[in-house]
XYZ file of C-alpha atoms in Angstrom:
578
model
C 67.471 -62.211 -137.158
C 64.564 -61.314 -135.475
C 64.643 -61.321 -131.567
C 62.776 -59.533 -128.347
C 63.645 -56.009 -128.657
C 62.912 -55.597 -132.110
C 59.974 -57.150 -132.011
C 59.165 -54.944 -129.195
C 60.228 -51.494 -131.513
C 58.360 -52.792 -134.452
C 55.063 -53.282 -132.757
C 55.390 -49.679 -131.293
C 55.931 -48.376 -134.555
C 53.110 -50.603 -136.197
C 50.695 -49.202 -133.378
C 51.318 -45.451 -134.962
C 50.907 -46.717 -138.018
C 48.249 -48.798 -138.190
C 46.204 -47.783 -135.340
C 42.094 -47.966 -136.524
C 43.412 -49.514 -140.088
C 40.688 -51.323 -141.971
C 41.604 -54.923 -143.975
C 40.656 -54.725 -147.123
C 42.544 -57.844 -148.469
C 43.982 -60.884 -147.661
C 46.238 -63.223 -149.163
C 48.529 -66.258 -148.785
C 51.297 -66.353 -151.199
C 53.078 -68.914 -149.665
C 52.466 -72.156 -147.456
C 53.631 -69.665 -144.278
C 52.996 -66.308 -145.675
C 50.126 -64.208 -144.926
C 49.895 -60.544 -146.362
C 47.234 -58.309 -144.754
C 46.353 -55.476 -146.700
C 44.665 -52.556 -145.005
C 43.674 -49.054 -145.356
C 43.617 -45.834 -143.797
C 43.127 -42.497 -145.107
C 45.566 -41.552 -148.200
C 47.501 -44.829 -147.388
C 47.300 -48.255 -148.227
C 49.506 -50.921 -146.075
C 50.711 -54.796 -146.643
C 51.561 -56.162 -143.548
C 53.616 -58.994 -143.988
C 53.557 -62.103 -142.013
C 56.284 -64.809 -142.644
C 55.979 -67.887 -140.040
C 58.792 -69.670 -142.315
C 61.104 -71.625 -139.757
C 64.256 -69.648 -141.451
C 63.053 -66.742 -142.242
C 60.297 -65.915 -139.457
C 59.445 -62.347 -139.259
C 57.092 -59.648 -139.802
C 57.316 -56.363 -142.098
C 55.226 -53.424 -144.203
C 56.344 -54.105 -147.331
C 55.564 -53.209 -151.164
C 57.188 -56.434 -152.247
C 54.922 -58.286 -154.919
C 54.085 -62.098 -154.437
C 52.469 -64.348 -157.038
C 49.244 -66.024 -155.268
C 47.894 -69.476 -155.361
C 44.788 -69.073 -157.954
C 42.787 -71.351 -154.683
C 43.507 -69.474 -151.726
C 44.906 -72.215 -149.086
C 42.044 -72.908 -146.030
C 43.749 -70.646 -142.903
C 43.220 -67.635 -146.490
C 39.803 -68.662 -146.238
C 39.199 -68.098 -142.398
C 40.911 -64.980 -141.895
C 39.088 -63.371 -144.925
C 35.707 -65.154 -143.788
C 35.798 -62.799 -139.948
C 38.559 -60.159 -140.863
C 37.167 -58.612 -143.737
C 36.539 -54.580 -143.413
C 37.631 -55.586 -139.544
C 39.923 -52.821 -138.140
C 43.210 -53.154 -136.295
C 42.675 -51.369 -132.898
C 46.317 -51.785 -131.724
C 49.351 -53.850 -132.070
C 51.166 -55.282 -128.797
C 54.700 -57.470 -128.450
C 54.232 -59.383 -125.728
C 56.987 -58.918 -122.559
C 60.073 -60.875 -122.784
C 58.789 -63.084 -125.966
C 58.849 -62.151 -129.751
C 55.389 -62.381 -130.246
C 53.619 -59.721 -132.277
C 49.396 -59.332 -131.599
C 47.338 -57.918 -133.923
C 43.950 -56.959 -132.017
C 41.303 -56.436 -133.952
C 37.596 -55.553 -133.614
C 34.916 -56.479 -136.590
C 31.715 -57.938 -137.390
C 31.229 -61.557 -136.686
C 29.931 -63.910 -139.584
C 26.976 -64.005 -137.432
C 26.401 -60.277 -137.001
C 27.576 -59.550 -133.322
C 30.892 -57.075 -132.797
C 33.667 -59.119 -131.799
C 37.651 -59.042 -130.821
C 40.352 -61.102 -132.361
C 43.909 -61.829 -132.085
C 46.440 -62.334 -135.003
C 49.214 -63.378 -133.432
C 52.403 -63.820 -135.076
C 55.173 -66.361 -132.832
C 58.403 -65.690 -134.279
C 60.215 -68.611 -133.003
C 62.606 -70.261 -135.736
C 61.492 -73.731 -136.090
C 58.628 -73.625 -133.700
C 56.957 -70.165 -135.757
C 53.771 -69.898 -135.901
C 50.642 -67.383 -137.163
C 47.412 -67.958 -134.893
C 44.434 -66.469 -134.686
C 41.973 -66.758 -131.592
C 38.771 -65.209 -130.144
C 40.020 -62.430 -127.897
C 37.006 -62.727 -126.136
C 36.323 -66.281 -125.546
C 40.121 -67.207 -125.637
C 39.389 -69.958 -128.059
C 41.670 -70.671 -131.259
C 39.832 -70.523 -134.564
C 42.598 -71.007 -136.788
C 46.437 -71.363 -137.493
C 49.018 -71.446 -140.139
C 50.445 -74.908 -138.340
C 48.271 -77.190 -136.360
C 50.036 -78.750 -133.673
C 48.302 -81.968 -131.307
C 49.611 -83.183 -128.516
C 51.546 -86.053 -130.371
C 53.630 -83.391 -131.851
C 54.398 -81.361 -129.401
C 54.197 -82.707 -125.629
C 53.856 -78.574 -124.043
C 51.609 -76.993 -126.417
C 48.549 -78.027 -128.769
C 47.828 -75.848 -131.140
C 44.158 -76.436 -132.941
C 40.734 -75.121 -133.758
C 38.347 -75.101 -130.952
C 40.716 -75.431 -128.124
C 41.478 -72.713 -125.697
C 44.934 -70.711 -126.370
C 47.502 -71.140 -124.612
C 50.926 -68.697 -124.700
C 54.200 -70.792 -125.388
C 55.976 -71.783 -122.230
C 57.587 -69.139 -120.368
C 61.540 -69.172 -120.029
C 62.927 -69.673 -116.588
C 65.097 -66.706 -117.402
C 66.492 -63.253 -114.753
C 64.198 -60.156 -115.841
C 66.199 -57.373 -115.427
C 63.466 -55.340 -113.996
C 62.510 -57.749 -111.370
C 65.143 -59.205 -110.312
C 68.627 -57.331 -109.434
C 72.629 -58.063 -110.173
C 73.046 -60.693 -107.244
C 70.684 -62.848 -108.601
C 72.765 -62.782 -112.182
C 75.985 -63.233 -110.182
C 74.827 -66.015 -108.197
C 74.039 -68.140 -111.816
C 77.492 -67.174 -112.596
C 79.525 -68.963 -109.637
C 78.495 -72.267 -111.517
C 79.415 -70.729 -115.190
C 82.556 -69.600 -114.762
C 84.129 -71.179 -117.544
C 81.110 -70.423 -120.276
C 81.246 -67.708 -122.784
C 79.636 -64.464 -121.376
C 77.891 -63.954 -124.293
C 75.870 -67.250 -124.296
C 75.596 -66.979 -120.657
C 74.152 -63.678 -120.831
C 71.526 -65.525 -124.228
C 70.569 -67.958 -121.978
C 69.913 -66.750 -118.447
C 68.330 -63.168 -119.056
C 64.846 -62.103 -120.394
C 65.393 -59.961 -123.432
C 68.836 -61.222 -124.765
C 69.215 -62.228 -128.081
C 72.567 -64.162 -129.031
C 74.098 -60.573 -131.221
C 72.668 -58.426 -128.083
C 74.761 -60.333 -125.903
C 77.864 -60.277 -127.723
C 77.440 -55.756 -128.183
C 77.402 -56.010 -124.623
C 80.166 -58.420 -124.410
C 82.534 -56.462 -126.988
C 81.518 -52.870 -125.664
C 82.904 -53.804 -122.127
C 85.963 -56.444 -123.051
C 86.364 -55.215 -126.964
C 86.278 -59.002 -127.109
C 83.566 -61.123 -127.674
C 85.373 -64.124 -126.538
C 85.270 -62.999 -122.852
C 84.801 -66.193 -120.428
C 82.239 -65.224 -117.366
C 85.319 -65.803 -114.919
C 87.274 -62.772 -116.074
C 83.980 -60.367 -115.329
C 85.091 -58.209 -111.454
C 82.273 -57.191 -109.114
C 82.634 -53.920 -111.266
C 81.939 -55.201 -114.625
C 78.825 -57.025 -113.404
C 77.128 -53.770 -112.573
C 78.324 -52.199 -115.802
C 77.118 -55.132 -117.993
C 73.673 -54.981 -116.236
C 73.917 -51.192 -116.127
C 74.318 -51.036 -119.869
C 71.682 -54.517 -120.623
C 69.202 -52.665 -118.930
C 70.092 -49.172 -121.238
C 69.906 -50.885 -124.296
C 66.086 -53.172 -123.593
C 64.442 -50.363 -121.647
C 65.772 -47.293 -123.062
C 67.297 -47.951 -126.478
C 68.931 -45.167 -128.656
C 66.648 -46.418 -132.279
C 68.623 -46.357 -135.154
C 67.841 -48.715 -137.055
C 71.129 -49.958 -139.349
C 71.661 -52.419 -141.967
C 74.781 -54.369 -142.064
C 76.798 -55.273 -145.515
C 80.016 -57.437 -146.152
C 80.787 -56.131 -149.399
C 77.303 -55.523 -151.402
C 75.638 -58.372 -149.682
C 73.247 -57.587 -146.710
C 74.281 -59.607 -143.907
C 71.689 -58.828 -140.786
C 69.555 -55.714 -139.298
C 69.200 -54.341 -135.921
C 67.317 -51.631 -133.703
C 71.217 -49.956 -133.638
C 74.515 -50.126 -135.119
C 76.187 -53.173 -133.935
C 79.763 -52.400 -133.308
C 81.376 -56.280 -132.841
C 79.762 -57.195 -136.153
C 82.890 -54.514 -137.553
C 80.906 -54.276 -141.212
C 79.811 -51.419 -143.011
C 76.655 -49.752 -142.131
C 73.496 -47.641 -143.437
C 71.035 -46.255 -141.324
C 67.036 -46.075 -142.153
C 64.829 -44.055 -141.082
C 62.454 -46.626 -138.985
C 62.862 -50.339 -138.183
C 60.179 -51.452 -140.610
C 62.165 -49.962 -143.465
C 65.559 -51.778 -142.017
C 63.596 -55.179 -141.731
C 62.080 -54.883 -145.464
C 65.185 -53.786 -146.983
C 66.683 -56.353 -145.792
C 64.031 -59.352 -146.225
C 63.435 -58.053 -149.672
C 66.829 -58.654 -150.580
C 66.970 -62.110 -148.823
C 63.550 -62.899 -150.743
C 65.660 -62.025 -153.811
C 68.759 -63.719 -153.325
C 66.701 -66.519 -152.802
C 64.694 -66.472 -155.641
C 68.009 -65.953 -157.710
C 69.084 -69.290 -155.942
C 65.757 -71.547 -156.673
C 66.042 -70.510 -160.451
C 69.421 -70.862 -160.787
C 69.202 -74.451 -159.775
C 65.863 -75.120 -161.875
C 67.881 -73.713 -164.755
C 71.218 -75.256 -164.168
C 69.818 -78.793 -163.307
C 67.332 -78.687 -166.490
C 70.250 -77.059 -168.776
C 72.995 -80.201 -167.336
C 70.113 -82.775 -167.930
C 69.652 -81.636 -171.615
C 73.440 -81.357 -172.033
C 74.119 -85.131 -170.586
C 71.434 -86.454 -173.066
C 72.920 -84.526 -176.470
C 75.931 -85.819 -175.427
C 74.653 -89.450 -175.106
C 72.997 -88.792 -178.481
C 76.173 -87.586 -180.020
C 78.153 -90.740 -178.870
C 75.210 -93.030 -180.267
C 75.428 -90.682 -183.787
C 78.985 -90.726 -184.054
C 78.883 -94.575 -183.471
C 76.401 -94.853 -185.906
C 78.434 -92.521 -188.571
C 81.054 -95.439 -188.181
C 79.040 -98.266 -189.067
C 77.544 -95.868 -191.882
C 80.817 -95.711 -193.197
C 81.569 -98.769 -193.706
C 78.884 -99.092 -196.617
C 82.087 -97.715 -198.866
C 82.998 -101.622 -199.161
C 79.118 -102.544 -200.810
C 80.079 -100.064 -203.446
C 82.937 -101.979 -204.153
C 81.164 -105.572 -203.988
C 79.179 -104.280 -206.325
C 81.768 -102.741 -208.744
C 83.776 -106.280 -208.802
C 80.794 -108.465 -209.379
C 79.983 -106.260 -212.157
C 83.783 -106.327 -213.214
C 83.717 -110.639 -213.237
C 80.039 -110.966 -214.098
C 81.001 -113.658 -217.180
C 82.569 -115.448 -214.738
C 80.276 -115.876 -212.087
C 76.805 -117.965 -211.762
C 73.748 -118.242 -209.847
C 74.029 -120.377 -206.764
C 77.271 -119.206 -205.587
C 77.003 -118.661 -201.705
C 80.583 -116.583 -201.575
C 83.242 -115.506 -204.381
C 87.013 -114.670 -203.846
C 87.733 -111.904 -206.526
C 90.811 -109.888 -207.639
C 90.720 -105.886 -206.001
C 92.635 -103.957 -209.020
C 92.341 -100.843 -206.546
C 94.978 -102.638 -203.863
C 96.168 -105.542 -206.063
C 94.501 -108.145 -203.226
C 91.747 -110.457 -203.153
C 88.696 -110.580 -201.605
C 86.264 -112.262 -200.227
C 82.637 -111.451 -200.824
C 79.326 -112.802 -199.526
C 76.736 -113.652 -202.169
C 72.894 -114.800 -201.774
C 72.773 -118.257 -203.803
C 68.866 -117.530 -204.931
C 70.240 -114.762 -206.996
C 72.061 -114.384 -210.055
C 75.452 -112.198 -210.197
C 73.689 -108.766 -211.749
C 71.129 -108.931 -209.103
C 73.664 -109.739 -206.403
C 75.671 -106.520 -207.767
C 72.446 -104.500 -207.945
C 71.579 -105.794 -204.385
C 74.912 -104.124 -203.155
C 74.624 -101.311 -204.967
C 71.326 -100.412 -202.933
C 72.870 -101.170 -199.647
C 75.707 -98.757 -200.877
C 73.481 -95.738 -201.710
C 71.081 -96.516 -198.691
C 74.380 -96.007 -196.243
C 75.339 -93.009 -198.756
C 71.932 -91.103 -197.411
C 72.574 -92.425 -193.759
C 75.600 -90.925 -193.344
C 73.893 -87.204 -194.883
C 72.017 -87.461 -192.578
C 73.886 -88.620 -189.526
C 76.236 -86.009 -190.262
C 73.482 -83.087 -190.035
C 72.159 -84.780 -186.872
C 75.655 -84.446 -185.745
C 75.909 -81.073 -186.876
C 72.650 -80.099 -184.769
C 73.339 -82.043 -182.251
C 76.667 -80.068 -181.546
C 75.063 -76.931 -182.067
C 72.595 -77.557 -180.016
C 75.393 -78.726 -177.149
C 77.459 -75.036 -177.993
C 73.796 -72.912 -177.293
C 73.319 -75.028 -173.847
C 77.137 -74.507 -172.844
C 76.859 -71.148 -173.205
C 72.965 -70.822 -171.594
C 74.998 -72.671 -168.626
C 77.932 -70.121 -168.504
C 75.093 -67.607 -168.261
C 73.332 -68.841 -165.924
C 76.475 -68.718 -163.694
C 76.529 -65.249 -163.910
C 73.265 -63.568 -164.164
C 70.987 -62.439 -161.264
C 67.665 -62.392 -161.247
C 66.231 -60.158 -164.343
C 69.052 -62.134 -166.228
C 67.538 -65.046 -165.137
C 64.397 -64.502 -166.069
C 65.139 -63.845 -169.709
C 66.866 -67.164 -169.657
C 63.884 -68.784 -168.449
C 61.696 -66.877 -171.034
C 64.273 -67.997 -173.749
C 64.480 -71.521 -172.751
C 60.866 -71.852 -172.526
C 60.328 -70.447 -176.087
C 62.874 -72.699 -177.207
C 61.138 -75.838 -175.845
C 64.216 -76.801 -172.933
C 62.317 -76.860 -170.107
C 60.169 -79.621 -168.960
C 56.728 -78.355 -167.705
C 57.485 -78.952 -163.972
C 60.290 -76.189 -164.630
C 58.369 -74.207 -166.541
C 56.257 -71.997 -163.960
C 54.062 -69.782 -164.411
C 54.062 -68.151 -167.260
C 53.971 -64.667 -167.188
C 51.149 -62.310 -168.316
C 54.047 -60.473 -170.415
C 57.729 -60.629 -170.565
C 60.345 -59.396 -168.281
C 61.502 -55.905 -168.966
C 64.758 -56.043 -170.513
C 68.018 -56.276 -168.593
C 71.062 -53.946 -169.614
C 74.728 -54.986 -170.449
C 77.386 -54.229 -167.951
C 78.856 -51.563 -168.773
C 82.944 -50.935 -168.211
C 85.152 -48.225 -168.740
C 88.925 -48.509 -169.890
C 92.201 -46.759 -168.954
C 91.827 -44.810 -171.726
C 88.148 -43.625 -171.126
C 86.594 -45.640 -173.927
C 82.764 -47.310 -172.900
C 83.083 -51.015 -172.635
C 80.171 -53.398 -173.009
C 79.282 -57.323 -171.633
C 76.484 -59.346 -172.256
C 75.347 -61.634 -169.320
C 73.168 -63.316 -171.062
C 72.542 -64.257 -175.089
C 69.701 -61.542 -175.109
C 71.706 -59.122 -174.140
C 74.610 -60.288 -176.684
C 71.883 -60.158 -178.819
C 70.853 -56.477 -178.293
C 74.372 -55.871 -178.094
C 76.004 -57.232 -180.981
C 73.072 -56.876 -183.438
C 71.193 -53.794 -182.314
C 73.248 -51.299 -179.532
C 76.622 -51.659 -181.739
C 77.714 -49.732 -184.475
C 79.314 -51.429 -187.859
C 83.172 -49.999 -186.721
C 82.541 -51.190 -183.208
C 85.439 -53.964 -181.807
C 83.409 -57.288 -180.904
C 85.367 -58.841 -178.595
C 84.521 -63.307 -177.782
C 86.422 -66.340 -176.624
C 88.039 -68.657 -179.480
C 85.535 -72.035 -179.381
C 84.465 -71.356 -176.240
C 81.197 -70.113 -174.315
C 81.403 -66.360 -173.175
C 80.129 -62.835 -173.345
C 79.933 -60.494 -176.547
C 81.729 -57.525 -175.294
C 81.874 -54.619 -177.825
C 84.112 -51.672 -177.346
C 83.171 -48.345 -179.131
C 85.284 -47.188 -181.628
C 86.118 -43.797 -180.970
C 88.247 -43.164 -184.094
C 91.271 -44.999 -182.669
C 90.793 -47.588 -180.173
C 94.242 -47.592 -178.399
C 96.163 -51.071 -177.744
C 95.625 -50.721 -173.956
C 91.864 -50.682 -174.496
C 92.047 -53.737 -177.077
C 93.469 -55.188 -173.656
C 91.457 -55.055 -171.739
C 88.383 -55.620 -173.576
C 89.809 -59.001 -174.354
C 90.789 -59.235 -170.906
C 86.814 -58.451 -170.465
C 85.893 -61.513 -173.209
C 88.307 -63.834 -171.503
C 86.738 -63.378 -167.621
C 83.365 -63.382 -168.566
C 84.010 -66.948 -170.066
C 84.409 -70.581 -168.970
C 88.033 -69.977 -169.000
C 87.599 -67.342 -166.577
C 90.210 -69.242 -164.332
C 92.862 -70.149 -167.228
C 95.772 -68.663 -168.649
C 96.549 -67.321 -171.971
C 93.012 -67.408 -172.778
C 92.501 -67.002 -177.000
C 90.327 -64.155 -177.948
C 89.348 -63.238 -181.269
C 88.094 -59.278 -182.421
C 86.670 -58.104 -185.800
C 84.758 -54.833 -186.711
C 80.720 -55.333 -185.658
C 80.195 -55.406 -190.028
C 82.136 -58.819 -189.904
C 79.555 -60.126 -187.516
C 76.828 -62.075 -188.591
C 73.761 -64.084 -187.229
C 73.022 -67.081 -189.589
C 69.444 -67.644 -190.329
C 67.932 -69.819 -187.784
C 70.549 -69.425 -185.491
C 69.800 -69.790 -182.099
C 70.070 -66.483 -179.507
C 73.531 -65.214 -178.964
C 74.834 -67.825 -181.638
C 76.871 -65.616 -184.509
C 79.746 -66.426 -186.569
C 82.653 -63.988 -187.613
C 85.323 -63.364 -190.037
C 88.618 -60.580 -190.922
C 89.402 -61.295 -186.866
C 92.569 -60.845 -184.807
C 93.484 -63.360 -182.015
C 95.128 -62.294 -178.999
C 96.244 -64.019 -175.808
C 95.026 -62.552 -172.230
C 94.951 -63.656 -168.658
C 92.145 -62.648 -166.834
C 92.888 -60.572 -163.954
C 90.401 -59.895 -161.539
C 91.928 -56.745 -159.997
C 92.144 -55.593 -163.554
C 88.421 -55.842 -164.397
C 87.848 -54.780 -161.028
C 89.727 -51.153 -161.807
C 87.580 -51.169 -165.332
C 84.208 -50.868 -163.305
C 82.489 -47.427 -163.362
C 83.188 -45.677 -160.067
């Protein structure tokens, strides 16, 4: 993402803005973040420092992190010399993206000194350092590296710094064309773009393919197709675009999803475009985004694993119940032991071990065990018991069963949500599972000083202009169903299977087109979201009810109609609000 020229633009635009800044906090979120909060008049700034291996980069950003309640040791150390230090400039250093911070304070021990911050924004091999400007010794550093783990470079308190190894690379203000063309004799069958990435100062992989597409409109250009001519206009226009760049910082989307960032509008990238107003904005908006797309990824796996775990142990529970049930059942024959013992008690005396006795209810005999110590009332008595004990096991099985599956229909649909929510839905799944005691504590979290603020159904309109509602979540089918709707409302849900409430307001008449595609609505924000002639049933909101107890987004329904709708996502598509 991040390579040498923006690095370059973002420290010039850093040294405007946070020339003579003083730190006022300090913090370190995550195991290689570092935010540095500083002021200057009127304005308060967090620089953010990310040293991540896949998402290395630096930004001013509002974005709020949760913080370790012990800060981490490197914390410790910067806040130990940096505090009320102030940031005298900012500097990328030539042909590497490597951002200094150099700042001027008071030492622990009371003498002014200079410090460097520097942030290496190198993929795997990122790192945040900090060193004694004056004595060139390191003091500190997000990742310690000795000479075991890394053959070039040791990284590690009390040892001198030393800059990362310089590339053996053409700088295009040093050196001129006949030095690139010479490298090129021996390339001739390479792609220009990676030849240009790996034998000039300054060229990052997407740089190389703009200059590649704006002279061939094809990035696939081999080096042996480039003429004497199109040398001198590739390093005509390389040297434009590192030494004199035309800033406008653009943001690249493939549909709604942010897909990169650069110091200009990248043409062979062929996506759609917005423009900010500096590169720092670009950069956050797009990190921020990343950072949230990323969250929405961490918790939907947390959720989704914890929801399947709970869902593959009801089900083992059900199996065992069921199971169970059938032995239960079987306690129907002790009832009749009993009732033919009692039936041939003058016929029967103590000691017997087994009796074969006439069954007047199928005209057979039977066989029947009997305990010898006992006489033939007791041994009717005896069944009797076992009868009635089975009678209350099977009560109760059958409520466990009952629970059991309702418990199995709330984590179905929690799943289906899941699958569709992003990240405030998420949260209020998390919120609800917690309160409902599904989580383990290792999936759990923090818990939040207060809840999430509520997340809004999506809201549709039809072909006939009528509002539309759809619950992601069984909060929001909560809010919808029992508090947004009104009693003549349509509710709209899937036939026995997980889904969205979706309510349609009833405008006087609610047209059959609109009945449609509100079931249409039901049927794609399901589990059969991929099936055909999907059932949906639709009553009045009055016909809706939540039973006491019930569990969020559980309701049951009566007075419905059932339709049958294929989901169409060009359809539901057309139904979104323009």
């Amino acid at each position: 993402m991040f390579d040498s020229l923006c690095t370059h633009a973002l420290a010039w635009e850093y040294n405007k803005t946070l020339y003579n800044a003083r730190i006022d906090k300090i913090t370190q979120p995550k195991k290689h973040t570092v935010i540095v909060t500083v002021r200057k008049p009127g304005k308060n700034h967090s620089i953010l420092l990310d040293a991540s291996p896949d998402s290395c980069h630096t930004r001013i950003s509002n974005q709020s992190f949760i913080n370790p309640i012990t800060p981490p040791k490197f914390c410790m150390l910067l806040r130990k010399y940096l505090a009320s230090a102030r940031i005298v400039s900012v500097e990328a250093i030539e042909n590497e993206r490597i951002i200094n911070f150099n700042i001027q304070g008071r030492h622990p021990n009371g003498h002014l000194s200079n410090w460097v911050l520097s942030l290496e924004i190198m993929g795997k091999h990122s790192n945040l350092l900090f060193y004694d400007k004056d004595t060139n010794i390191i003091l500190g550093a997000l990742k310690i590296l000795n000479s075991s783990s890394n053959s070039q470079r040791e990284i590690a308190p009390n040892i001198p710094y030393t800059p990362p190894p310089r590339q053996n690379k053409i700088t295009l203000q040093g050196d001129n064309i006949s030095d690139l063309k010479l490298i090129a004799v021996s390339s001739s069958n390479h792609f220009l773009d990676k030849f240009l990435f790996q034998n000039v100062n300054m060229v990052s992989p997407k740089l190389a393919k703009e200059v590649v597409y704006k002279v061939f409109k094809d990035v696939n250009a081999k080096v042996g197709e480039v003429s004497d001519h199109t040398w001198e206009k590739i390093y005509n226009l390389l040297y434009s675009l590192i030494y004199t760049p035309q800033c406008n910082p653009s943001i690249f989307y493939d549909e709604d999803n942010l897909v990169d960032f650069y110091l200009f509008n990248l043409e062979h990238l062929n996506l759609k475009t917005k423009t900010k107003p500096t590169l720092n904005e670009a950069i956050d908006t797009f990190y921020t985004h990343k950072s949230k797309q990323e969250e929405v990824q961490k918790l939907h796996f947390t959720l989704s694993k914890s929801i399947s775990s709970q869902i593959k142990k009801l089900n083992k529970k059900l199996k065992s119940l069921k199971k169970d049930l059938v032995k239960n059942e079987k306690g129907e024959k002790y009832k009749l032991y009993g009732e033919l013992i009692t039936a041939n008690m003058h016929t029967l005396k103590k000691g017997l071990k087994t009796v074969t006795l006439y069954n007047y209810y199928d005209n057979t005999y039977i066989k029947i065990p009997l305990k010898a110590s006992l006489t033939p009332n007791e041994n009717s008595q005896r069944y009797f018991k076992k009868y009635a004990k089975a009678k209350r096991g099977i009560e109760i099985i059958k409520s466990n069963i009952q629970e059991c599956e309702n418990d199995l229909n709330y984590l179905n649909s929690v799943k289906y949500s899941i699958d569709i929510s992003g990240l405030s839905e998420l949260m209020e799944i998390k919120q609800e599972l917690n309160k409902m005691g599904y989580l383990s504590s290792k999936d759990k979290g923090k818990s939040a000083k207060k809840e999430t603020e509520s997340s809004k159904p999506m809201k549709f309109v039809s072909s006939d202009n009528i509002s539309i509602y759809v619950g992601k979540n069984n909060k929001q089918n909560d809010t919808l169903t029992l508090k947004m709707a009104n009693p003549n409302d349509l509710w709209f849900h899937t036939k026995n299977i997980a889904g969205s409430h979706v309510v349609v307001r009833n405008e006087k008449i609610i047209p059959q087109k609109t009945i449609e595609e509100a079931a249409m609505l039901a049927a794609y924000y399901s589990k059969a979201k991929h099936s055909g002639n999907v059932e949906v049933d639709y009553t009045e909101i009055k016909n809706v009810r939540k039973p006491k107890k019930a569990k969020p987004g559980m309701v049951i329904y009566d007075n419905y109609t059932t339709v049958f709708v294929t989901p169409e996502a060009n359809t539901i598509k057309n139904l979104q609000p323009k």
